[in-house]
Structure formats: C-alpha cells, structure tokens
Amino acid sequence: DGGKTWGDAKRTSAGVWDYSWLTDVTEGVHTLTVEATDVAGNTVKETMSFTIDTTLSVPLIALDSADDSGAKGDELTRVNRPTFLLDNIDNDARHVTVEVQHGSTREVLKATQSASGRWSFTPVGDWADGQYTLTVKVEDEAGNIRQSVPLTVTVDTQTAIDGIELVNDHGISGDNLTSALRPEFRVTTPGDVNAVRLSLDGDTSWVNATKNAAGVWEYSWPDDVGEGKHTLTVEATDAAGNTATRTLEFTIDTTLSVPVITLDSADDSGNRGDNVTSVRSPGFTIENIDPDANRVTVQIAHDGSSREVELTQTGGRWHFTPDSAWTDGSYTLTVKVEDNAGNIRYSTPLDVKVDTHTSINRIELVNDNGVPDDNLTNEMRPQFRVTVPEDVTVVRLSLDGSGGWVNATAGATKGEWNYSWPSDVGEGKHVLTVEVTDAAGNTATKTLDFRIDTRLSEPVITLNSGDDTGVPGDGLTSRAQPSFTLQDIDADVVRVTVSVEHGGRTETFDVLQGAGGWIFTPAAAWTDGSYTLKVTVEDEAGNIRHSAPLDVKVDTQTAIDRIELVNDSGEPADNLTNDVRPEFRVTVPEDVNRVRVSLDGGKTWMDATKASAGVWNYTWSSDVTEGAHVLTVEATDIAGNTATRTLG
C-alpha cells in the first residue's frame, strides 16, 4: 500500500528472507516495496511490480464436423486421423496439450494454434479403429491449469456385411436356389450398421431392408421375380458412415416335371394296363424325372397304413422294387420329386392290385337230376356251373383228359360261369377238368368226377299169390289188405312209389325194400271195389320208369239171395213137395262161380249147375226119403268168398 502498512519478512538463511501474505491479495497488478536494514542501520528500498491472476477458462474439445462422418454429435468417425477443435482457450495460455487415452496407451500431444488463433488437434499418425478419450489441458502464464471434460470418440473406418441368406431357399440348404418367385433375404451385419439397402440385377433403384434384430436385416421381394439367375447387391452403412457392398448370386426355378410311375410290363401279369399282378415283389418304372431332382420317394399306402421309400437312380434309370414280398391286396403308389430349388411334384397315384393266387370255389353239375350233389345225371348233355372269385376272367373246361378245351360263359351273377355240352356224352364215368385264370394271370385247376346213367328197368307189380284168392291171375282178392310184389327194381333205385287209384281218387305211397324184397301192403283195409296200382321208380341218376297198371278187385264177401224149392207141389212157397226127387233153384250174385248143396249137414256136397247169371239149379238124382229135411247151400264167388244158407 505504498509503505503505509509493513509486514516483517523472516530470515530463512543468510541473505535470504521470506514472506507470505497472510490475507488474500486481490486480482490485478500490484507494487511491492521492500525495505532492508543492515546491522549498521543502513536502509535501502526497492520495488517490484507483480500481477495476481487466478482466472483460466475451462477448455472445450469437439470432433471437427467435417470428420464427424456418422450422425452429428454421435462422436463416431470413419476418419483415421480426425481433427478436433479446441475452444475456450484464453489468450494468456502458454501450454495447450491433449491427452489421448486408447486402451492402455496414454500419450500427451501438443495442440496447434493457427495463424488466426484457432486451436486444434490432429493426430500425427493414423489411429486404429477403436475408442479414444481426449482431454485438453491448458496452462496460462500465471500457472493456472484447466482441463476439459473428456471427449470419447470412436474411430470406425470400416464396416462389413457378414452374410446374405436366401431365406426361402427351399431345396438344398445354402445352394441359393429357390422355387419362390418372391425371394426373401436376411442380411447379417455388425450391430452398428444402421442402414441396409438392396438392388437386383444391377438396377440403380434401391429398396431398404428392415431391421429385425441387432445386426439382422430382412427384406421380402413384394413382386414376382422372373425365373433364372439373378444377382442381389446389398449395401450396408454403419453409424460411422462406412459402407460395405456384397453380392449374392441366386437362381429362381419354379419348373419341375410331374413324375410318372408305371407297373413294369414284365410284372403286369393280367391284362395289359389293368395294374393287376401276380408278382409279390413287382417292379415299377419312374419316368419324367428332371436332372436337377435331388430327392425321389415313393409313398406306398396299403390297408390303412403308409410308408415312404427313398429311391436312388441306378444306371440313369429310376426304378422301385419292394425289398420284401407284398401280401395280396390293393396298393396305392405315389411318387414325390423334389428338385434343388425346393419344387415338389407328385405323380398321379397308381393303384395296383397284388393277386398271387386264385381258386375254383365249386364245380356243379347243374342237371344232376337224381340225388342232389351225387354228380350223377341221366342227361347225355351235361350242364356245369363253375363258381370262382369275381376277378377270374377266363374259365375253360376239358373232358376226360382229351386235351381239347372249351370256354365257359360268364353268367349274370358275378363269379358264376356256365357251360352246356353241345353234343351227347356217353354213358358211364367221366372226369371234368376246369382251369380258371384271373385278372392277375394266376391259374387254378380242379376236377369233377361225374357219371351219366340213362338206363332204368321198367318195374312190374303183381298181386301176391297168397292173396290171389280167386282164379290165379284174375286180379281178384277177398283180402281187404292184400300184398303186392314189386319186381325188376334196379339196385341204384333211390325211390319206389305205388300209386293207387280207387273211386276217382289217387294216392301215392313210398315203398321200402324189406328182407323179403319189394312188397307193398296197404296200411289200412281197403273197401270192396276196383283198384288200379302203378309202380314208379327213380334211380340215382334221376331216371324214372313206370310199371304197367295192375287192376285189382277187392271182394271180401258174397251172399245167397234165395233158395227156392222148384217142384213145391202144394201151397206155393210152403216148401212142401210130393216129389221124392226135389229140384232146387239158388239165386246168388253174378260173381259166384260155384254153388253146392248138402242134405246131410255138409257132410256130402253136390254141385249145382249154373243156369244163367246168378241162377243155379240142382235136382236130386236119387229119391229122398219122406219127412222133413234141411237143405244147406254154399256159394263161392270168384274172389273165394263163401256164403252158406239153409232151407228147411
């Protein structure tokens, strides 16, 4: 203060004195007055002008906008020797340095002031990519030091496109071949990429991909892209403004031929093209397979289940044969072809029937006229019916191993075939051979033994002699249940009947052979009258013969209608006569063929004489004694019936 107030300095060593001001001295220029007094009392004064300066601005550092290649203010640059601008540097700054921290490396570099007074910093060498933290340190002439807020800058001088993927690459993965006309792409980039755009086949127009996740960008073409080869160009730009370009060659292929599967002709054992086979492991030919097919499979469906078999081309030929024998039944085969582009085509399903055997269910002699199913007929032209599975297409017949075959005709009912022999087949035993062939070509053979028999003896019926009570052979009997003998009955006869006609009514009775032969006896007594009997016989072959009719009359009774004393000389009808040789007239039924008389109670008989139908006479040939007598008359008819009457 110009000597108004003094402060004593303190001797620190010989000739050296120090003083520290005890209170703050204000900013600005000051004059210090120093007075020194020696031991002799001499004094001397001297002044010194000094300045107190405690103020220094805090410096600022910023990336030069020309090198801020990313978004403004993002402190990203693709410049490997970027320039930084330093602001807020006071004019009295005498040292301006920049501390650069990169990883574990730290260095301090001098800033540069331009002629215009602008401070800046540019690395003397190229920086590698990475993060750099820069701090500005300023020192003024007063020794004040200020540091800037650290500035972290990322140097990113390059970017990349890690991968381009054809998302709908439907065929072989990674072959960049697709069947999709609207391809989809996925671009993989570093996480700091902020724009991805695409162009097709050198077109100058670009489309922007969409960011799906960090480092993953996608784009689906909105319109159809034509068949053939294409080049996709992808450009990626990162936050630092670096760009990278990459291309992808890809092909669109939507064309694939429809495959065709057919049963091998050698295994098509039935009619050509009917796809019926008798081969249990049939072969199939697959055609119309394009050269770029990379997978060919056959799907086989059978009995509610299916399986898939992958095929391999052998010798330039696609072929399929089951690795194990198939059981009989229906199979549906469908070929699936997939090419490198992922196109898939299916063949028209092929229905195949495996039929490895056939059979003959039955051979029937249709005109088996006798006992059913005994294969015996009386027809010289036999008819046959063959029953077979419905898929049989040919039935042929041969007789007695002749080697000549005739074809049967399919009937209205499926599985039935008929044949009638057109000419007479001889009597006796025969063997019919039947051969059938089904749609698959399978054959089966079966034989039928049959016999033709057209011969049968004519039967004969006679009244048993024991019951022929009249004149033998007159067909008259007095038996109400007469027996009849049946003769000429062949051994192969299966039925014998006797029809009996009486009074306009006919009944038929079955007759069985007994121990005594063929005998017919009515089960119930017949009434008197006429009966006509006829025998019918049928043999195993169905032959039928009838006997000549046999007329029989049953007459179980007779009568004596009247006994008359012809020479009754007194009162009429008083049976009193004066003639010792009486004459009698007997009236009887006309069928009476014998009348005899007796006067001694039947001990002695005399035959009367037939005078006319039903009238018989007898005149005693010797004298009869006086007195009462009893005449006994016996009449016998032609059936053998007798009647007795007396006259007293």
Tab-separated table of C-alpha atoms in Angstrom, residues 213-536:
chain	number	residue	atom	x	y	z
A	213	ALA	CA	-32.773	-57.503	-34.523
A	214	ALA	CA	-29.324	-56.158	-33.763
A	215	GLY	CA	-27.244	-56.958	-36.816
A	216	VAL	CA	-30.102	-58.716	-38.644
A	217	TRP	CA	-31.895	-57.105	-41.576
A	218	GLU	CA	-34.629	-58.659	-43.722
A	219	TYR	CA	-36.392	-57.965	-46.967
A	220	SER	CA	-39.076	-59.874	-48.892
A	221	TRP	CA	-39.500	-59.000	-52.529
A	222	PRO	CA	-43.038	-57.663	-52.989
A	223	ASP	CA	-43.363	-58.632	-56.656
A	224	ASP	CA	-42.613	-61.742	-58.648
A	225	VAL	CA	-39.033	-62.060	-59.787
A	226	GLY	CA	-38.635	-63.955	-63.037
A	227	GLU	CA	-37.233	-67.434	-63.477
A	228	GLY	CA	-33.498	-67.763	-63.893
A	229	LYS	CA	-30.256	-66.460	-62.423
A	230	HIS	CA	-30.142	-63.178	-60.516
A	231	THR	CA	-27.595	-61.027	-58.677
A	232	LEU	CA	-28.573	-59.335	-55.442
A	233	THR	CA	-26.425	-56.366	-54.392
A	234	VAL	CA	-26.510	-55.403	-50.720
A	235	GLU	CA	-25.090	-52.154	-49.346
A	236	ALA	CA	-24.716	-51.656	-45.603
A	237	THR	CA	-23.908	-48.325	-43.903
A	238	ASP	CA	-22.843	-48.169	-40.287
A	239	ALA	CA	-23.205	-45.389	-37.742
A	240	ALA	CA	-19.768	-44.046	-38.651
A	241	GLY	CA	-20.850	-43.714	-42.260
A	242	ASN	CA	-18.756	-46.580	-43.523
A	243	THR	CA	-20.315	-48.559	-46.334
A	244	ALA	CA	-19.846	-52.136	-47.431
A	245	THR	CA	-21.163	-53.861	-50.509
A	246	ARG	CA	-21.662	-57.537	-51.144
A	247	THR	CA	-23.462	-59.577	-53.794
A	248	LEU	CA	-25.357	-62.843	-53.775
A	249	GLU	CA	-25.901	-64.956	-56.851
A	250	PHE	CA	-29.181	-66.853	-56.684
A	251	THR	CA	-31.467	-68.728	-59.036
A	252	ILE	CA	-35.240	-68.916	-59.163
A	253	ASP	CA	-36.532	-72.215	-60.516
A	254	THR	CA	-40.252	-72.930	-60.305
A	255	THR	CA	-40.327	-75.562	-63.015
A	256	LEU	CA	-40.409	-79.279	-62.238
A	257	SER	CA	-41.927	-82.043	-64.332
A	258	VAL	CA	-44.703	-84.206	-62.949
A	259	PRO	CA	-43.319	-87.725	-62.424
A	260	VAL	CA	-44.998	-90.819	-63.824
A	261	ILE	CA	-44.982	-94.281	-62.242
A	262	THR	CA	-45.978	-97.445	-64.083
A	263	LEU	CA	-46.005	-101.140	-63.296
A	264	ASP	CA	-43.272	-102.932	-65.209
A	265	SER	CA	-44.788	-104.673	-68.220
A	266	ALA	CA	-42.986	-107.883	-67.265
A	267	ASP	CA	-44.855	-107.894	-63.955
A	268	ASP	CA	-48.218	-106.785	-65.362
A	269	SER	CA	-49.332	-110.392	-65.399
A	270	GLY	CA	-53.001	-109.724	-66.052
A	271	ASN	CA	-54.442	-107.704	-68.902
A	272	ARG	CA	-52.061	-105.017	-70.065
A	273	GLY	CA	-52.666	-101.797	-68.209
A	274	ASP	CA	-55.045	-103.214	-65.607
A	275	ASN	CA	-52.312	-102.915	-62.949
A	276	VAL	CA	-53.085	-106.337	-61.542
A	277	THR	CA	-50.097	-108.539	-60.894
A	278	SER	CA	-49.415	-111.984	-59.571
A	279	VAL	CA	-45.847	-110.984	-58.667
A	280	ARG	CA	-45.363	-110.411	-54.936
A	281	SER	CA	-42.392	-108.071	-55.420
A	282	PRO	CA	-43.378	-106.238	-58.599
A	283	GLY	CA	-41.123	-103.672	-60.254
A	284	PHE	CA	-42.142	-100.120	-61.076
A	285	THR	CA	-40.586	-97.686	-63.536
A	286	ILE	CA	-40.496	-93.997	-62.614
A	287	GLU	CA	-40.209	-91.589	-65.527
A	288	ASN	CA	-40.264	-87.848	-66.247
A	289	ILE	CA	-37.693	-87.143	-63.531
A	290	ASP	CA	-35.797	-83.895	-64.188
A	291	PRO	CA	-31.976	-83.918	-63.976
A	292	ASP	CA	-31.983	-81.470	-61.045
A	293	ALA	CA	-34.159	-83.711	-58.883
A	294	ASN	CA	-32.353	-84.290	-55.615
A	295	ARG	CA	-34.892	-86.452	-53.826
A	296	VAL	CA	-37.288	-89.016	-55.229
A	297	THR	CA	-39.518	-91.005	-52.914
A	298	VAL	CA	-42.347	-93.473	-53.330
A	299	GLN	CA	-45.183	-93.466	-50.841
A	300	ILE	CA	-46.944	-96.835	-50.565
A	301	ALA	CA	-50.388	-96.963	-48.972
A	302	HIS	CA	-51.858	-100.353	-48.094
A	303	ASP	CA	-54.557	-101.487	-45.723
A	304	GLY	CA	-54.855	-98.192	-43.840
A	305	SER	CA	-51.130	-97.571	-43.356
A	306	SER	CA	-48.425	-95.993	-45.477
A	307	ARG	CA	-44.673	-95.810	-45.694
A	308	GLU	CA	-42.177	-93.857	-47.754
A	309	VAL	CA	-39.171	-95.262	-49.570
A	310	GLU	CA	-36.374	-93.054	-50.899
A	311	LEU	CA	-35.097	-94.029	-54.334
A	312	THR	CA	-31.658	-93.861	-55.879
A	313	GLN	CA	-31.028	-93.517	-59.586
A	314	THR	CA	-29.177	-96.501	-60.957
A	315	GLY	CA	-27.645	-96.512	-64.401
A	316	GLY	CA	-29.565	-93.397	-65.358
A	317	ARG	CA	-32.837	-95.135	-64.524
A	318	TRP	CA	-35.298	-94.603	-61.713
A	319	HIS	CA	-36.865	-97.841	-60.555
A	320	PHE	CA	-38.604	-99.228	-57.489
A	321	THR	CA	-38.953	-102.810	-56.324
A	322	PRO	CA	-40.212	-103.697	-52.823
A	323	ASP	CA	-37.475	-105.068	-50.611
A	324	SER	CA	-39.857	-107.698	-49.241
A	325	ALA	CA	-42.760	-109.622	-50.703
A	326	TRP	CA	-46.148	-107.928	-50.598
A	327	THR	CA	-49.214	-109.711	-49.343
A	328	ASP	CA	-52.234	-109.913	-51.591
A	329	GLY	CA	-54.312	-106.755	-51.676
A	330	SER	CA	-54.554	-103.253	-53.084
A	331	TYR	CA	-51.634	-100.830	-53.017
A	332	THR	CA	-51.523	-97.136	-53.953
A	333	LEU	CA	-48.143	-95.742	-55.025
A	334	THR	CA	-47.408	-92.017	-55.311
A	335	VAL	CA	-44.055	-90.630	-56.433
A	336	LYS	CA	-42.803	-87.405	-54.838
A	337	VAL	CA	-39.996	-85.496	-56.549
A	338	GLU	CA	-38.134	-82.530	-55.068
A	339	ASP	CA	-35.522	-80.579	-57.000
A	340	ASN	CA	-32.618	-78.419	-55.879
A	341	ALA	CA	-34.876	-75.358	-55.853
A	342	GLY	CA	-37.323	-76.993	-53.471
A	343	ASN	CA	-40.036	-77.509	-56.078
A	344	ILE	CA	-42.166	-80.542	-55.297
A	345	ARG	CA	-44.287	-82.541	-57.697
A	346	TYR	CA	-46.414	-85.622	-57.109
A	347	SER	CA	-47.332	-88.262	-59.614
A	348	THR	CA	-50.874	-89.336	-60.211
A	349	PRO	CA	-51.468	-92.139	-57.683
A	350	LEU	CA	-51.076	-95.602	-59.181
A	351	ASP	CA	-53.456	-98.235	-57.845
A	352	VAL	CA	-52.023	-101.732	-58.088
A	353	LYS	CA	-53.570	-104.999	-57.001
A	354	VAL	CA	-51.371	-107.883	-55.964
A	355	ASP	CA	-53.143	-111.174	-56.511
A	356	THR	CA	-50.838	-114.154	-56.250
A	357	HIS	CA	-53.370	-116.940	-56.379
A	358	THR	CA	-56.856	-117.805	-57.480
A	359	SER	CA	-59.163	-120.722	-56.827
A	360	ILE	CA	-62.164	-122.635	-58.026
A	361	ASN	CA	-64.776	-122.467	-55.314
A	362	ARG	CA	-67.166	-125.029	-56.731
A	363	ILE	CA	-67.958	-127.098	-59.809
A	364	GLU	CA	-71.617	-128.020	-60.008
A	365	LEU	CA	-73.373	-130.498	-62.291
A	366	VAL	CA	-76.449	-128.368	-62.950
A	367	ASN	CA	-78.643	-131.120	-64.382
A	368	ASP	CA	-77.872	-133.540	-61.561
A	369	ASN	CA	-81.386	-134.932	-61.795
A	370	GLY	CA	-81.325	-137.601	-59.140
A	371	VAL	CA	-79.940	-137.354	-55.635
A	372	PRO	CA	-78.665	-133.789	-55.194
A	373	ASP	CA	-74.887	-133.346	-55.434
A	374	ASP	CA	-74.146	-137.004	-56.212
A	375	ASN	CA	-72.782	-135.896	-59.609
A	376	LEU	CA	-74.954	-138.479	-61.337
A	377	THR	CA	-77.202	-137.470	-64.188
A	378	ASN	CA	-79.350	-139.054	-66.821
A	379	GLU	CA	-78.679	-136.180	-69.217
A	380	MET	CA	-76.469	-137.055	-72.145
A	381	ARG	CA	-75.544	-133.374	-72.499
A	382	PRO	CA	-74.441	-132.316	-69.042
A	383	GLN	CA	-74.520	-128.694	-67.892
A	384	PHE	CA	-71.952	-127.271	-65.495
A	385	ARG	CA	-71.762	-124.204	-63.282
A	386	VAL	CA	-68.342	-123.068	-62.013
A	387	THR	CA	-68.161	-120.664	-59.074
A	388	VAL	CA	-64.929	-118.660	-58.858
A	389	PRO	CA	-63.619	-115.363	-57.406
A	390	GLU	CA	-65.016	-112.319	-59.188
A	391	ASP	CA	-61.658	-111.362	-60.706
A	392	VAL	CA	-61.473	-114.545	-62.798
A	393	THR	CA	-61.503	-113.622	-66.478
A	394	VAL	CA	-61.264	-116.994	-68.240
A	395	VAL	CA	-62.850	-120.359	-67.401
A	396	ARG	CA	-62.278	-123.326	-69.661
A	397	LEU	CA	-63.229	-127.000	-69.444
A	398	SER	CA	-61.865	-130.276	-70.734
A	399	LEU	CA	-63.436	-133.747	-70.604
A	400	ASP	CA	-61.694	-136.988	-69.754
A	401	GLY	CA	-58.192	-135.633	-70.367
A	402	SER	CA	-58.859	-135.116	-74.052
A	403	GLY	CA	-56.668	-132.023	-74.197
A	404	GLY	CA	-59.353	-130.107	-76.023
A	405	TRP	CA	-60.625	-127.076	-74.129
A	406	VAL	CA	-63.904	-125.201	-74.351
A	407	ASN	CA	-64.584	-121.791	-72.835
A	408	ALA	CA	-67.346	-121.276	-70.323
A	409	THR	CA	-69.561	-118.191	-70.436
A	410	ALA	CA	-69.806	-115.660	-67.608
A	411	GLY	CA	-73.240	-115.674	-66.026
A	412	ALA	CA	-75.373	-112.775	-64.846
A	413	THR	CA	-74.122	-113.314	-61.315
A	414	LYS	CA	-70.521	-112.279	-60.803
A	415	GLY	CA	-68.233	-115.216	-60.198
A	416	GLU	CA	-70.526	-117.752	-61.921
A	417	TRP	CA	-69.601	-119.323	-65.264
A	418	ASN	CA	-71.739	-121.770	-67.238
A	419	TYR	CA	-71.233	-124.345	-69.939
A	420	SER	CA	-73.655	-126.838	-71.518
A	421	TRP	CA	-72.124	-129.663	-73.520
A	422	PRO	CA	-73.320	-129.259	-77.110
A	423	SER	CA	-73.190	-132.947	-78.036
A	424	ASP	CA	-74.048	-136.223	-76.342
A	425	VAL	CA	-71.556	-137.529	-73.818
A	426	GLY	CA	-71.528	-141.305	-73.497
A	427	GLU	CA	-72.833	-143.392	-70.642
A	428	GLY	CA	-70.558	-144.066	-67.716
A	429	LYS	CA	-67.979	-142.309	-65.597
A	430	HIS	CA	-66.294	-139.091	-66.724
A	431	VAL	CA	-63.774	-136.578	-65.357
A	432	LEU	CA	-64.316	-132.870	-65.990
A	433	THR	CA	-61.208	-130.664	-65.671
A	434	VAL	CA	-61.752	-126.947	-65.092
A	435	GLU	CA	-58.993	-124.345	-65.427
A	436	VAL	CA	-59.513	-120.703	-64.438
A	437	THR	CA	-57.337	-117.642	-64.996
A	438	ASP	CA	-57.821	-114.413	-63.044
A	439	ALA	CA	-57.042	-110.818	-63.967
A	440	ALA	CA	-53.576	-111.151	-62.437
A	441	GLY	CA	-52.760	-114.163	-64.616
A	442	ASN	CA	-52.988	-116.698	-61.787
A	443	THR	CA	-54.401	-120.087	-62.727
A	444	ALA	CA	-56.153	-122.803	-60.752
A	445	THR	CA	-57.299	-126.270	-61.790
A	446	LYS	CA	-59.941	-128.517	-60.284
A	447	THR	CA	-61.653	-131.720	-61.393
A	448	LEU	CA	-65.137	-133.135	-61.000
A	449	ASP	CA	-65.939	-136.835	-61.315
A	450	PHE	CA	-69.447	-137.415	-62.656
A	451	ARG	CA	-71.426	-140.251	-64.190
A	452	ILE	CA	-74.061	-140.376	-66.898
A	453	ASP	CA	-76.720	-143.085	-66.462
A	454	THR	CA	-79.753	-143.125	-68.745
A	455	ARG	CA	-80.799	-146.783	-68.122
A	456	LEU	CA	-83.525	-147.964	-65.717
A	457	SER	CA	-85.583	-151.184	-65.822
A	458	GLU	CA	-89.359	-150.994	-66.025
A	459	PRO	CA	-90.843	-152.254	-62.763
A	460	VAL	CA	-93.544	-154.953	-62.517
A	461	ILE	CA	-96.264	-155.231	-59.859
A	462	THR	CA	-98.239	-158.404	-59.146
A	463	LEU	CA	-100.778	-159.496	-56.563
A	464	ASN	CA	-99.162	-161.861	-54.121
A	465	SER	CA	-100.254	-165.427	-54.885
A	466	GLY	CA	-101.248	-165.887	-51.254
A	467	ASP	CA	-103.743	-163.050	-51.589
A	468	ASP	CA	-104.924	-164.006	-55.069
A	469	THR	CA	-107.923	-165.787	-53.597
A	470	GLY	CA	-109.805	-166.177	-56.828
A	471	VAL	CA	-108.567	-167.718	-60.011
A	472	PRO	CA	-104.809	-167.164	-60.216
A	473	GLY	CA	-104.065	-164.095	-62.247
A	474	ASP	CA	-107.630	-162.794	-62.308
A	475	GLY	CA	-106.767	-159.804	-60.076
A	476	LEU	CA	-109.485	-160.671	-57.609
A	477	THR	CA	-108.915	-160.958	-53.915
A	478	SER	CA	-111.003	-161.386	-50.889
A	479	ARG	CA	-108.286	-159.753	-48.749
A	480	ALA	CA	-109.022	-156.234	-47.530
A	481	GLN	CA	-105.239	-155.607	-47.190
A	482	PRO	CA	-103.716	-157.604	-49.996
A	483	SER	CA	-99.960	-157.605	-50.560
A	484	PHE	CA	-98.252	-156.899	-53.854
A	485	THR	CA	-94.832	-157.933	-55.062
A	486	LEU	CA	-92.681	-155.384	-56.945
A	487	GLN	CA	-90.154	-156.814	-59.337
A	488	ASP	CA	-87.469	-155.590	-61.770
A	489	ILE	CA	-86.326	-152.893	-59.325
A	490	ASP	CA	-82.731	-151.912	-60.185
A	491	ALA	CA	-80.122	-151.733	-57.456
A	492	ASP	CA	-79.457	-147.969	-57.946
A	493	VAL	CA	-83.097	-147.036	-57.434
A	494	VAL	CA	-83.472	-144.394	-54.755
A	495	ARG	CA	-87.246	-144.095	-54.647
A	496	VAL	CA	-90.102	-146.503	-55.244
A	497	THR	CA	-93.705	-145.392	-55.039
A	498	VAL	CA	-97.031	-147.112	-55.638
A	499	SER	CA	-99.949	-145.014	-56.758
A	500	VAL	CA	-103.385	-146.467	-56.001
A	501	GLU	CA	-106.430	-145.193	-57.870
A	502	HIS	CA	-109.841	-146.045	-56.456
A	503	GLY	CA	-113.155	-144.365	-56.860
A	504	GLY	CA	-111.694	-141.441	-58.819
A	505	ARG	CA	-109.087	-140.680	-56.170
A	506	THR	CA	-105.365	-141.479	-56.380
A	507	GLU	CA	-102.948	-141.837	-53.501
A	508	THR	CA	-99.205	-142.409	-53.711
A	509	PHE	CA	-97.242	-144.418	-51.196
A	510	ASP	CA	-93.490	-144.780	-50.746
A	511	VAL	CA	-92.277	-148.351	-50.664
A	512	LEU	CA	-89.173	-149.532	-48.852
A	513	GLN	CA	-87.278	-152.676	-49.598
A	514	GLY	CA	-87.628	-155.241	-46.848
A	515	ALA	CA	-85.944	-158.522	-46.107
A	516	GLY	CA	-88.402	-160.230	-48.412
A	517	GLY	CA	-87.848	-157.822	-51.257
A	518	TRP	CA	-90.045	-155.017	-52.507
A	519	ILE	CA	-93.534	-155.563	-51.070
A	520	PHE	CA	-96.462	-153.176	-50.907
A	521	THR	CA	-99.292	-153.747	-48.470
A	522	PRO	CA	-101.936	-151.100	-47.763
A	523	ALA	CA	-101.607	-149.604	-44.325
A	524	ALA	CA	-105.384	-149.820	-43.851
A	525	ALA	CA	-108.075	-152.187	-45.067
A	526	TRP	CA	-109.494	-151.441	-48.478
A	527	THR	CA	-113.171	-151.334	-49.088
A	528	ASP	CA	-114.588	-153.618	-51.722
A	529	GLY	CA	-114.162	-152.336	-55.206
A	530	SER	CA	-111.763	-151.925	-58.076
A	531	TYR	CA	-108.230	-150.609	-57.586
A	532	THR	CA	-105.572	-149.685	-60.132
A	533	LEU	CA	-101.972	-149.825	-58.942
A	534	LYS	CA	-98.947	-148.367	-60.712
A	535	VAL	CA	-95.302	-148.513	-59.599
A	536	THR	CA	-92.918	-145.600	-60.228
